[in-house]
Coordinates of C-alpha atoms in Angstrom, one line a residue:
X1 CA 9.3 -28.9 -7.4
X2 CA 7.4 -30.4 -4.5
X3 CA 3.7 -30.9 -4.0
X4 CA 1.4 -29.0 -1.6
X5 CA 0.7 -31.2 1.4
X6 CA -1.5 -29.0 3.5
X7 CA -2.9 -25.4 3.8
X8 CA -4.0 -23.9 7.1
X9 CA -6.1 -20.8 7.2
X10 CA -6.7 -18.7 10.4
X11 CA -7.6 -15.2 11.5
X12 CA -5.4 -13.0 13.6
X13 CA -6.0 -9.6 15.2
X14 CA -2.7 -7.7 15.1
X15 CA -2.6 -5.0 17.7
X16 CA -1.2 -1.7 16.6
X17 CA 1.4 0.4 18.5
X18 CA -0.9 3.4 18.2
X19 CA -4.3 4.1 16.7
X20 CA -4.3 4.5 12.9
X21 CA -6.7 7.2 11.6
X22 CA -8.1 7.0 8.1
X23 CA -10.8 9.2 6.6
X24 CA -13.4 6.5 7.1
X25 CA -12.4 5.3 10.5
X26 CA -9.8 4.7 13.2
X27 CA -8.0 1.3 13.4
X28 CA -6.7 -0.2 16.7
X29 CA -5.7 -3.5 15.1
X30 CA -5.3 -5.2 11.8
X31 CA -7.8 -8.1 11.4
X32 CA -5.8 -10.4 9.1
X33 CA -6.2 -13.7 7.5
X34 CA -3.0 -15.8 7.8
X35 CA -2.2 -18.7 5.6
X36 CA 0.4 -21.5 6.3
X37 CA 1.3 -23.7 3.3
X38 CA 3.1 -27.0 4.0
X39 CA 5.0 -28.6 1.1
X40 CA 5.8 -32.3 1.0
X41 CA 9.5 -31.5 1.4
X42 CA 8.6 -30.1 4.8
X43 CA 9.0 -26.4 3.8
X44 CA 6.5 -24.0 5.4
X45 CA 5.4 -21.0 3.5
X46 CA 3.4 -18.0 5.0
X47 CA 0.9 -15.6 3.5
X48 CA -1.3 -12.8 5.0
X49 CA -3.9 -10.3 4.0
X50 CA -5.8 -7.6 5.8
X51 CA -9.2 -7.0 4.1
X52 CA -10.2 -3.5 5.1
X53 CA -13.6 -1.8 4.5
X54 CA -13.0 1.1 2.2
X55 CA -10.1 -0.6 0.4
X56 CA -12.1 -3.6 -0.8
X57 CA -15.4 -5.3 -0.8
X58 CA -13.8 -8.5 0.3
X59 CA -14.1 -9.3 4.0
X60 CA -12.3 -11.6 6.4
X61 CA -15.2 -14.0 6.1
X62 CA -15.3 -13.9 2.3
X63 CA -11.6 -14.3 2.1
X64 CA -11.7 -17.4 4.2
X65 CA -14.4 -18.9 2.0
X66 CA -12.4 -18.2 -1.1
X67 CA -9.2 -19.6 0.4
X68 CA -10.9 -22.8 1.6
X69 CA -12.3 -23.3 -1.9
X70 CA -8.9 -22.8 -3.6
X71 CA -7.0 -24.8 -1.0
X72 CA -9.1 -27.9 -1.7
X73 CA -8.3 -27.7 -5.4
X74 CA -4.5 -27.7 -5.0
X75 CA -3.7 -29.9 -2.0
X76 CA -1.8 -32.9 -3.3
X77 CA -0.9 -30.9 -6.5
X78 CA 2.5 -29.6 -7.6
X79 CA 3.7 -26.1 -7.0
X80 CA 3.7 -25.5 -10.8
X81 CA 0.1 -26.8 -11.2
X82 CA -1.0 -24.7 -8.3
X83 CA 0.4 -21.4 -9.6
X84 CA -1.1 -22.0 -13.0
X85 CA -4.5 -22.9 -11.5
X86 CA -4.4 -19.8 -9.3
X87 CA -3.5 -17.5 -12.2
X88 CA -6.6 -18.7 -14.1
X89 CA -8.8 -17.8 -11.2
X90 CA -7.5 -14.5 -9.7
X91 CA -9.9 -11.6 -10.2
X92 CA -11.0 -8.4 -8.6
X93 CA -13.5 -10.3 -6.6
X94 CA -10.9 -12.4 -4.8
X95 CA -7.5 -10.6 -5.3
X96 CA -7.1 -9.8 -1.6
X97 CA -7.7 -13.4 -0.6
X98 CA -5.4 -14.7 -3.3
X99 CA -2.6 -12.4 -2.3
X100 CA -2.3 -14.4 0.9
X101 CA -2.1 -17.7 -1.0
X102 CA -0.1 -17.2 -4.2
X103 CA 2.9 -15.0 -3.3
X104 CA 4.3 -17.4 -0.7
X105 CA 4.4 -20.1 -3.4
X106 CA 5.8 -17.7 -6.0
X107 CA 8.5 -16.6 -3.5
X108 CA 9.5 -20.3 -3.0
X109 CA 9.7 -20.8 -6.8
X110 CA 11.7 -17.6 -7.2
X111 CA 13.9 -18.3 -4.2
X112 CA 13.3 -15.1 -2.4
X113 CA 15.8 -14.4 0.3
X114 CA 16.6 -11.9 3.1
X115 CA 15.6 -8.3 2.4
X116 CA 17.7 -5.5 3.8
X117 CA 15.4 -2.5 4.4
X118 CA 16.7 1.1 4.9
X119 CA 14.8 3.8 6.6
X120 CA 15.4 6.1 3.6
X121 CA 13.5 3.7 1.5
X122 CA 10.3 3.7 3.6
X123 CA 7.7 6.3 4.3
X124 CA 6.8 7.2 7.9
X125 CA 3.4 8.4 8.9
X126 CA 3.1 11.4 11.2
X127 CA 0.0 12.8 12.8
X128 CA -0.4 16.6 12.5
X129 CA -4.0 17.2 13.5
X130 CA -4.5 19.3 16.6
X131 CA -0.7 19.5 17.1
X132 CA 1.3 22.6 17.6
X133 CA 4.1 23.5 15.2
X134 CA 6.6 22.6 17.9
X135 CA 5.1 19.1 18.4
X136 CA 5.2 18.5 14.6
X137 CA 8.7 19.7 14.4
X138 CA 9.8 17.4 17.2
X139 CA 8.1 14.4 15.7
X140 CA 9.7 15.0 12.3
X141 CA 13.1 15.7 13.7
X142 CA 13.0 12.5 15.8
X143 CA 12.2 10.4 12.7
X144 CA 14.7 12.3 10.6
X145 CA 17.5 11.4 12.9
X146 CA 16.5 7.7 12.4
X147 CA 17.0 8.2 8.6
X148 CA 13.5 8.7 7.4
X149 CA 13.1 11.3 4.7
X150 CA 9.6 10.8 3.3
X151 CA 6.6 11.5 5.6
X152 CA 2.9 10.8 5.0
X153 CA 0.1 12.8 6.5
X154 CA -3.5 11.6 6.5
X155 CA -6.1 14.1 5.3
X156 CA -9.8 13.9 4.6
X157 CA -11.5 13.9 8.0
X158 CA -11.6 17.6 8.6
X159 CA -10.8 19.9 5.7
X160 CA -10.2 23.0 7.9
X161 CA -7.8 21.0 10.0
X162 CA -6.0 19.8 6.9
X163 CA -5.6 23.4 5.7
X164 CA -4.1 24.4 9.1
X165 CA -1.7 21.5 8.8
X166 CA -0.4 22.7 5.5
X167 CA 0.2 26.2 6.9
X168 CA 2.0 24.7 10.0
X169 CA 4.2 22.5 7.8
X170 CA 5.1 25.5 5.5
X171 CA 6.6 27.3 8.5
X172 CA 9.1 24.5 9.2
X173 CA 12.6 24.1 7.8
X174 CA 12.0 20.8 6.0
X175 CA 15.5 20.4 4.6
X176 CA 15.5 17.5 2.1
X177 CA 12.2 16.1 3.4
X178 CA 9.5 14.9 1.1
X179 CA 5.8 14.9 2.1
X180 CA 2.9 12.8 0.9
X181 CA -0.7 13.7 1.8
X182 CA -3.4 11.0 1.7
X183 CA -7.2 11.8 1.7
X184 CA -8.4 8.2 1.4
X185 CA -11.4 9.3 -0.9
X186 CA -12.4 12.0 1.7
X187 CA -12.7 15.1 -0.4
X188 CA -15.2 16.6 -2.8
X189 CA -14.0 18.0 -6.1
X190 CA -13.9 21.6 -4.8
X191 CA -12.1 20.5 -1.7
X192 CA -9.6 18.6 -3.7
X193 CA -8.8 21.6 -5.9
X194 CA -8.5 23.9 -2.9
X195 CA -6.1 21.6 -1.1
X196 CA -4.0 20.9 -4.2
X197 CA -3.7 24.7 -4.9
X198 CA -2.7 25.3 -1.3
X199 CA -0.1 22.6 -1.5
X200 CA 1.2 24.0 -4.7
X201 CA 1.5 27.5 -3.1
X202 CA 2.8 26.6 0.3
X203 CA 4.8 23.4 -0.1
X204 CA 5.8 23.4 -3.8
X205 CA 9.3 22.0 -3.1
X206 CA 8.3 19.3 -0.5
X207 CA 4.9 17.9 -1.3
X208 CA 5.1 15.0 -3.7
X209 CA 1.3 14.5 -4.3
X210 CA -2.1 14.4 -2.8
X211 CA -3.2 10.8 -2.7
X212 CA -6.8 9.7 -3.7
X213 CA -8.6 12.9 -2.9
X214 CA -11.8 11.7 -4.6
X215 CA -14.0 8.6 -4.3
X216 CA -12.9 5.6 -6.3
X217 CA -14.9 5.9 -9.6
X218 CA -14.9 9.7 -10.2
X219 CA -12.9 9.5 -13.4
X220 CA -14.4 12.6 -15.0
X221 CA -13.5 14.7 -12.0
X222 CA -10.0 13.2 -11.8
X223 CA -9.5 14.3 -15.4
X224 CA -10.9 17.8 -14.6
X225 CA -8.3 18.2 -11.8
X226 CA -5.5 17.1 -14.1
X227 CA -6.5 19.7 -16.7
X228 CA -5.7 22.4 -14.1
X229 CA -2.0 21.5 -14.4
X230 CA -1.3 22.3 -10.8
X231 CA 2.3 21.9 -9.5
X232 CA 1.3 19.3 -7.0
X233 CA -0.5 16.4 -8.6
X234 CA -3.0 13.9 -7.4
X235 CA -2.1 10.2 -7.0
X236 CA -4.6 7.4 -7.3
X237 CA -4.7 4.4 -4.9
X238 CA -8.2 3.2 -4.2
X239 CA -9.1 3.8 -7.8
X240 CA -6.4 1.3 -9.0
X241 CA -7.7 -2.3 -8.8
X242 CA -7.1 -3.8 -12.2
X243 CA -5.0 -3.2 -15.3
X244 CA -8.1 -1.5 -16.9
X245 CA -8.0 1.1 -14.1
X246 CA -4.4 1.8 -15.0
X247 CA -5.6 2.5 -18.6
X248 CA -8.4 4.7 -17.3
X249 CA -5.9 6.6 -15.2
X250 CA -3.7 7.2 -18.3
X251 CA -6.8 8.4 -20.2
X252 CA -7.6 10.8 -17.4
X253 CA -4.1 12.4 -17.4
X254 CA -2.9 10.8 -14.2
X255 CA 0.8 10.8 -13.6
X256 CA 1.0 9.0 -10.2
X257 CA -0.6 5.7 -9.2
X258 CA 0.0 3.2 -6.4
X259 CA 0.1 -0.5 -6.9
X260 CA -0.4 -3.0 -4.1
X261 CA 0.1 -6.8 -4.0
X262 CA -3.4 -7.3 -2.5
X263 CA -5.1 -5.6 -5.4
X264 CA -3.5 -7.9 -8.0
X265 CA -3.4 -11.2 -6.1
X266 CA 0.1 -12.3 -7.2
X267 CA 3.6 -11.1 -7.7
X268 CA 3.5 -12.0 -11.4
X269 CA 0.3 -9.9 -11.9
X270 CA 1.9 -7.0 -9.9
X271 CA 4.8 -7.2 -12.3
X272 CA 2.5 -7.0 -15.3
X273 CA 0.7 -4.0 -13.7
X274 CA 4.0 -2.2 -13.2
X275 CA 5.0 -2.9 -16.8
X276 CA 1.8 -1.4 -18.1
X277 CA 2.1 1.7 -15.9
X278 CA 5.7 2.3 -17.0
X279 CA 4.8 1.9 -20.6
X280 CA 2.1 4.6 -20.0
X281 CA 4.9 6.8 -18.6
X282 CA 3.4 6.9 -15.1
X283 CA 5.2 7.3 -11.7
X284 CA 4.4 4.2 -9.7
X285 CA 4.4 4.0 -5.9
X286 CA 4.4 0.5 -4.3
X287 CA 3.2 -0.7 -0.9
X288 CA 0.5 -1.4 1.5
X289 CA 0.3 0.3 4.9
X290 CA -2.5 -2.0 6.2
X291 CA -0.6 -5.3 6.3
X292 CA 1.7 -7.3 8.4
X293 CA 5.4 -8.2 8.0
X294 CA 4.4 -11.2 5.9
X295 CA 2.8 -9.5 2.9
X296 CA 5.0 -6.5 3.4
X297 CA 8.0 -8.8 3.0
X298 CA 6.9 -9.9 -0.5
X299 CA 6.2 -6.2 -1.5
X300 CA 9.6 -5.1 -0.2
X301 CA 11.5 -7.8 -2.1
X302 CA 9.5 -6.7 -5.2
X303 CA 10.3 -3.0 -4.4
X304 CA 14.1 -3.6 -4.2
X305 CA 14.1 -5.8 -7.3
X306 CA 12.4 -3.0 -9.2
X307 CA 13.5 0.1 -7.4
X308 CA 14.9 1.7 -10.5
X309 CA 11.4 1.7 -11.9
X310 CA 9.5 2.8 -8.8
X311 CA 8.9 6.3 -7.6
X312 CA 10.5 7.2 -4.2
X313 CA 10.0 5.4 -1.0
X314 CA 8.0 2.2 -0.4
X315 CA 4.7 2.3 1.4
X316 CA 5.0 -1.3 2.6
X317 CA 5.1 -0.1 6.2
X318 CA 2.2 -1.8 7.9
X319 CA 4.6 -4.0 9.9
X320 CA 6.0 -0.8 11.5
X321 CA 2.6 -0.2 13.0
X322 CA 2.4 -3.6 14.7
X323 CA 3.2 -4.2 18.3
X324 CA 4.6 -7.6 17.3
X325 CA 5.5 -8.9 13.8
X326 CA 4.0 -12.3 12.9
X327 CA 6.8 -14.2 11.2
X328 CA 9.5 -12.4 9.3
X329 CA 10.7 -9.9 11.9
X330 CA 11.7 -7.4 9.2
X331 CA 14.7 -5.3 10.4
X332 CA 15.0 -1.7 9.3
X333 CA 18.4 0.0 9.4
X334 CA 19.4 3.6 8.9

């Protein structure tokens, strides 16, 4: 295996096709850290991460500081040494930064190749707020014709609007469509219960789950919701940062969690997290929607390698939101 010759770190603002609304803000671009690793056999490897307030305490600035520190330690060292060194230093305080540095080297070692992505294997986000039933139907049907079958709707900014969205969706002929609803920590306990009960009543055959209704550390309230045994469950995303969080989820009676490469820092650690979750009999969703084609590529290879152990469609769809992909130009076919 070759040595690492140089590591270049830069920032990039990736403009989005349309604004992306989350419960804690609206994004017009992804502010990313992009890493280029040059090996002494002239191979170039690429990594990327988009630290987002609300998802992590890491920032673009702190990520660059961490990356500069770790880059200095491995330049001139072998790929094997570098991977061992990084594995000893990955932690929740730097996992986002490390996810732009370690997976490119892992993918080189593992000989990752082309990934063929199908629309049926990806979610597609749709906006329902302040839209008529006719508008929603048109948007869904347009994407359905392209092969998408799993749609994600953002909740958490206006509960009354979210309730109206559920009623509108319940009036549509949804065929074999599956729906995921994501509150991004935007609900109180009572609001979470109200929305889950309404989903269980109005969309019992199409809603897969309500994602992260509560703020990150509300483990007691998470457990209280699960004890209600509602037909539509909650799924945890922001709450899952380490393997100990997976254990806490199991103890709280959670059946659905999401794993992201940026939370665990490396492909090997993502593998360990998936293994732990499956041993705990959890349904695992994979993917980061706030990312470019670079980090989405690594997640999609991982998704297809482990598809038999992963629940439903991948959420590695940040690249679909970009006006221009950075490097890999991931092609999606019906």
